[in-house]
GROMACS .gro file of C-alpha atoms in nm:
model
  192
    1MET     CA    1   8.588  13.992   4.425
    2THR     CA    2   8.550  14.212   4.687
    3GLU     CA    3   8.216  14.417   4.666
    4GLU     CA    4   8.409  14.727   4.726
    5ARG     CA    5   8.663  14.603   4.426
    6ARG     CA    6   8.356  14.506   4.175
    7GLY     CA    7   8.174  14.905   4.283
    8LEU     CA    8   8.506  15.071   4.172
    9LEU     CA    9   8.524  14.839   3.826
   10GLU     CA   10   8.109  14.949   3.819
   11ASP     CA   11   8.201  15.279   3.865
   12VAL     CA   12   8.479  15.351   3.600
   13ARG     CA   13   8.262  15.164   3.360
   14ASP     CA   14   7.964  15.413   3.417
   15GLY     CA   15   8.167  15.692   3.402
   16LEU     CA   16   8.376  15.577   3.112
   17VAL     CA   17   7.998  15.494   2.948
   18THR     CA   18   7.904  15.889   3.063
   19ALA     CA   19   8.223  16.081   2.912
   20VAL     CA   20   8.241  15.884   2.600
   21LYS     CA   21   7.869  15.997   2.507
   22GLY     CA   22   7.980  16.345   2.679
   23VAL     CA   23   8.340  16.392   2.438
   24GLY     CA   24   8.200  16.127   2.164
   25ASP     CA   25   8.592  16.015   2.169
   26VAL     CA   26   8.715  15.703   2.416
   27THR     CA   27   9.065  15.810   2.384
   28SER     CA   28   8.999  16.159   2.622
   29ALA     CA   29   8.682  15.941   2.833
   30ALA     CA   30   8.919  15.675   2.927
   31ILE     CA   31   9.252  15.973   2.955
   32GLU     CA   32   8.959  16.167   3.194
   33THR     CA   33   8.806  15.822   3.330
   34VAL     CA   34   9.171  15.646   3.425
   35SER     CA   35   9.344  16.013   3.569
   36GLY     CA   36   9.043  16.126   3.758
   37THR     CA   37   8.970  15.784   3.950
   38LEU     CA   38   9.382  15.714   4.012
   39VAL     CA   39   9.471  16.092   4.123
   40THR     CA   40   9.241  16.005   4.450
   41ALA     CA   41   9.316  15.632   4.509
   42LEU     CA   42   9.695  15.658   4.438
   43ARG     CA   43   9.803  15.984   4.597
   44GLY     CA   44  10.027  15.923   4.856
   45VAL     CA   45  10.144  15.582   4.697
   46GLY     CA   46  10.464  15.566   4.584
   47ALA     CA   47  10.540  15.215   4.506
   48VAL     CA   48  10.299  15.023   4.326
   49THR     CA   49  10.164  14.763   4.600
   50GLN     CA   50   9.993  14.522   4.545
   51GLU     CA   51   9.629  14.721   4.661
   52ALA     CA   52   9.769  15.003   4.423
   53THR     CA   53   9.818  14.752   4.102
   54ASN     CA   54   9.419  14.542   4.210
   55VAL     CA   55   9.282  14.982   4.160
   56ILE     CA   56   9.507  14.983   3.843
   57PHE     CA   57   9.361  14.648   3.752
   58ASP     CA   58   8.983  14.693   3.817
   59THR     CA   59   8.999  15.071   3.681
   60VAL     CA   60   9.165  14.915   3.304
   61ARG     CA   61   8.917  14.655   3.344
   62GLY     CA   62   8.586  14.915   3.420
   63VAL     CA   63   8.756  15.113   3.139
   64ILE     CA   64   8.761  14.852   2.875
   65ARG     CA   65   8.421  14.699   2.969
   66GLY     CA   66   8.277  15.023   2.879
   67ALA     CA   67   8.453  15.087   2.585
   68SER     CA   68   8.340  14.703   2.508
   69ASP     CA   69   8.017  14.793   2.609
   70THR     CA   70   7.924  15.098   2.357
   71GLY     CA   71   8.102  14.928   2.070
   72GLN     CA   72   8.410  15.214   2.103
   73ASP     CA   73   8.761  15.115   1.960
   74LEU     CA   74   8.963  14.872   2.240
   75THR     CA   75   9.324  14.989   2.075
   76LYS     CA   76   9.221  15.348   2.151
   77ALA     CA   77   9.113  15.325   2.479
   78ALA     CA   78   9.399  15.125   2.592
   79LYS     CA   79   9.567  15.386   2.413
   80GLY     CA   80   9.381  15.655   2.684
   81ILE     CA   81   9.402  15.419   2.915
   82VAL     CA   82   9.787  15.430   2.948
   83VAL     CA   83   9.830  15.775   2.900
   84GLY     CA   84   9.576  15.849   3.176
   85VAL     CA   85   9.773  15.661   3.458
   86VAL     CA   86  10.104  15.824   3.306
   87LYS     CA   87   9.892  16.143   3.396
   88ALA     CA   88   9.808  16.017   3.732
   89THR     CA   89  10.139  15.901   3.837
   90SER     CA   90  10.303  16.199   3.772
   91GLU     CA   91  10.051  16.413   4.002
   92THR     CA   92  10.040  16.141   4.264
   93GLY     CA   93  10.388  16.068   4.236
   94THR     CA   94  10.325  15.718   4.199
   95GLU     CA   95  10.635  15.531   4.045
   96THR     CA   96  10.529  15.550   3.707
   97MET     CA   97  10.731  15.289   3.531
   98ALA     CA   98  10.571  14.979   3.738
   99ALA     CA   99  10.205  15.112   3.683
  100ILE     CA  100  10.297  15.126   3.348
  101SER     CA  101  10.333  14.771   3.303
  102ALA     CA  102  10.057  14.701   3.528
  103THR     CA  103   9.848  14.889   3.360
  104ALA     CA  104   9.916  14.755   2.979
  105GLY     CA  105   9.952  14.378   3.192
  106ALA     CA  106   9.573  14.481   3.277
  107VAL     CA  107   9.495  14.557   2.954
  108VAL     CA  108   9.536  14.263   2.758
  109LYS     CA  109   9.344  14.084   3.043
  110GLY     CA  110   9.062  14.321   3.034
  111THR     CA  111   9.040  14.317   2.646
  112ALA     CA  112   9.089  13.917   2.688
  113GLU     CA  113   8.770  13.914   2.913
  114VAL     CA  114   8.540  14.055   2.686
  115GLY     CA  115   8.678  13.879   2.385
  116GLY     CA  116   8.842  14.186   2.212
  117ASP     CA  117   9.195  14.184   1.996
  118VAL     CA  118   9.417  14.141   2.320
  119GLY     CA  119   9.716  14.213   2.037
  120SER     CA  120   9.562  14.562   1.867
  121ALA     CA  121   9.513  14.646   2.252
  122ALA     CA  122   9.867  14.568   2.383
  123LYS     CA  123   9.983  14.795   2.102
  124GLY     CA  124   9.759  15.060   2.192
  125ALA     CA  125   9.874  15.038   2.570
  126VAL     CA  126  10.254  15.129   2.412
  127GLU     CA  127  10.134  15.383   2.205
  128GLY     CA  128   9.956  15.548   2.531
  129ALA     CA  129  10.298  15.476   2.760
  130ILE     CA  130  10.452  15.649   2.486
  131GLN     CA  131  10.243  15.952   2.434
  132GLY     CA  132  10.230  15.978   2.838
  133ALA     CA  133  10.558  15.952   2.860
  134ARG     CA  134  10.678  16.213   2.592
  135ASP     CA  135  10.350  16.436   2.802
  136VAL     CA  136  10.537  16.475   3.105
  137GLY     CA  137  10.883  16.450   2.991
  138LEU     CA  138  10.968  16.095   3.102
  139SER     CA  139  11.168  15.831   2.887
  140VAL     CA  140  10.951  15.723   2.598
  141GLU     CA  141  11.146  15.407   2.551
  142GLU     CA  142  11.179  15.323   2.933
  143ALA     CA  143  10.817  15.384   2.907
  144ALA     CA  144  10.700  15.142   2.573
  145SER     CA  145  10.945  14.894   2.776
  146ALA     CA  146  10.774  14.861   3.080
  147ALA     CA  147  10.392  14.888   2.823
  148ALA     CA  148  10.537  14.578   2.627
  149THR     CA  149  10.678  14.368   2.893
  150GLY     CA  150  10.376  14.429   3.129
  151ALA     CA  151  10.152  14.319   2.809
  152VAL     CA  152  10.386  14.015   2.728
  153LYS     CA  153  10.370  13.891   3.066
  154ALA     CA  154  10.009  13.901   3.169
  155ALA     CA  155   9.951  13.716   2.807
  156GLY     CA  156  10.192  13.452   2.897
  157ASP     CA  157   9.959  13.417   3.200
  158LEU     CA  158   9.702  13.374   2.988
  159GLY     CA  159   9.831  13.109   2.771
  160GLY     CA  160   9.769  12.961   2.459
  161GLU     CA  161   9.848  13.172   2.130
  162VAL     CA  162   9.740  13.488   2.299
  163GLY     CA  163  10.156  13.544   2.420
  164GLY     CA  164  10.275  13.518   2.087
  165ARG     CA  165   9.991  13.720   1.920
  166VAL     CA  166  10.096  14.034   2.221
  167ARG     CA  167  10.484  13.961   2.133
  168ASP     CA  168  10.401  14.045   1.766
  169ALA     CA  169  10.196  14.325   1.826
  170VAL     CA  170  10.428  14.511   2.036
  171THR     CA  171  10.761  14.449   1.956
  172GLY     CA  172  10.960  14.669   1.680
  173THR     CA  173  10.923  15.023   1.638
  174ILE     CA  174  10.598  15.239   1.746
  175SER     CA  175  10.512  15.545   1.721
  176GLY     CA  176  10.853  15.627   1.584
  177VAL     CA  177  11.003  15.415   1.912
  178LYS     CA  178  11.230  15.115   1.921
  179VAL     CA  179  10.984  14.860   2.138
  180VAL     CA  180  11.226  14.659   2.353
  181LEU     CA  181  11.144  14.351   2.585
  182LYS     CA  182  11.254  14.334   2.922
  183GLU     CA  183  11.314  13.981   3.030
  184PRO     CA  184  11.226  13.682   3.206
  185PHE     CA  185  10.867  13.699   3.202
  186LYS     CA  186  10.756  13.460   3.425
  187ASP     CA  187  10.958  13.691   3.714
  188ASN     CA  188  10.759  13.881   3.898
  189GLY     CA  189  10.982  14.024   4.170
  190ASP     CA  190  10.910  13.814   4.390
  191LYS     CA  191  11.214  13.616   4.588
  192SER     CA  192  11.060  13.231   4.599
   0.00000   0.00000   0.00000
């Protein structure tokens, strides 16, 4: 990881810790931290490129670490993270569904890094996608599907039992929305 990326992760982590102390609610703190960071970073970025994905991933990891370090509920943090991403993408014109999918995957991987419950965090990411989509007038079904698919794909990358736990957590009806996974999970869009 480059020094610049490590700096972003630490800045976001510190920002979340400060925000949690200020507002006392990890969901609200995550929304504000993520949207504030990404509005600046994603301005003028239409497609979710590898560079944009790296910024999203580092931002998510910073929030997850900050939430974990302060003993916050990672499920609520995950929900706030995805709401913040939806808010940021709607303000910057960045492709929202790809950002939701990348974010949910980063939530799963970041939660695994800190030893948290990846299934609950993945479900929180889907809940955040649904809330965020409702807030900005997007399809809640598409948003839920993007989040669930991104979470399951990331869990598959982690291996072991993680994939099954995440799949179980994000399928069915969540927040009143029937969640449909898009397959195949191993396809990352590259033509090899």
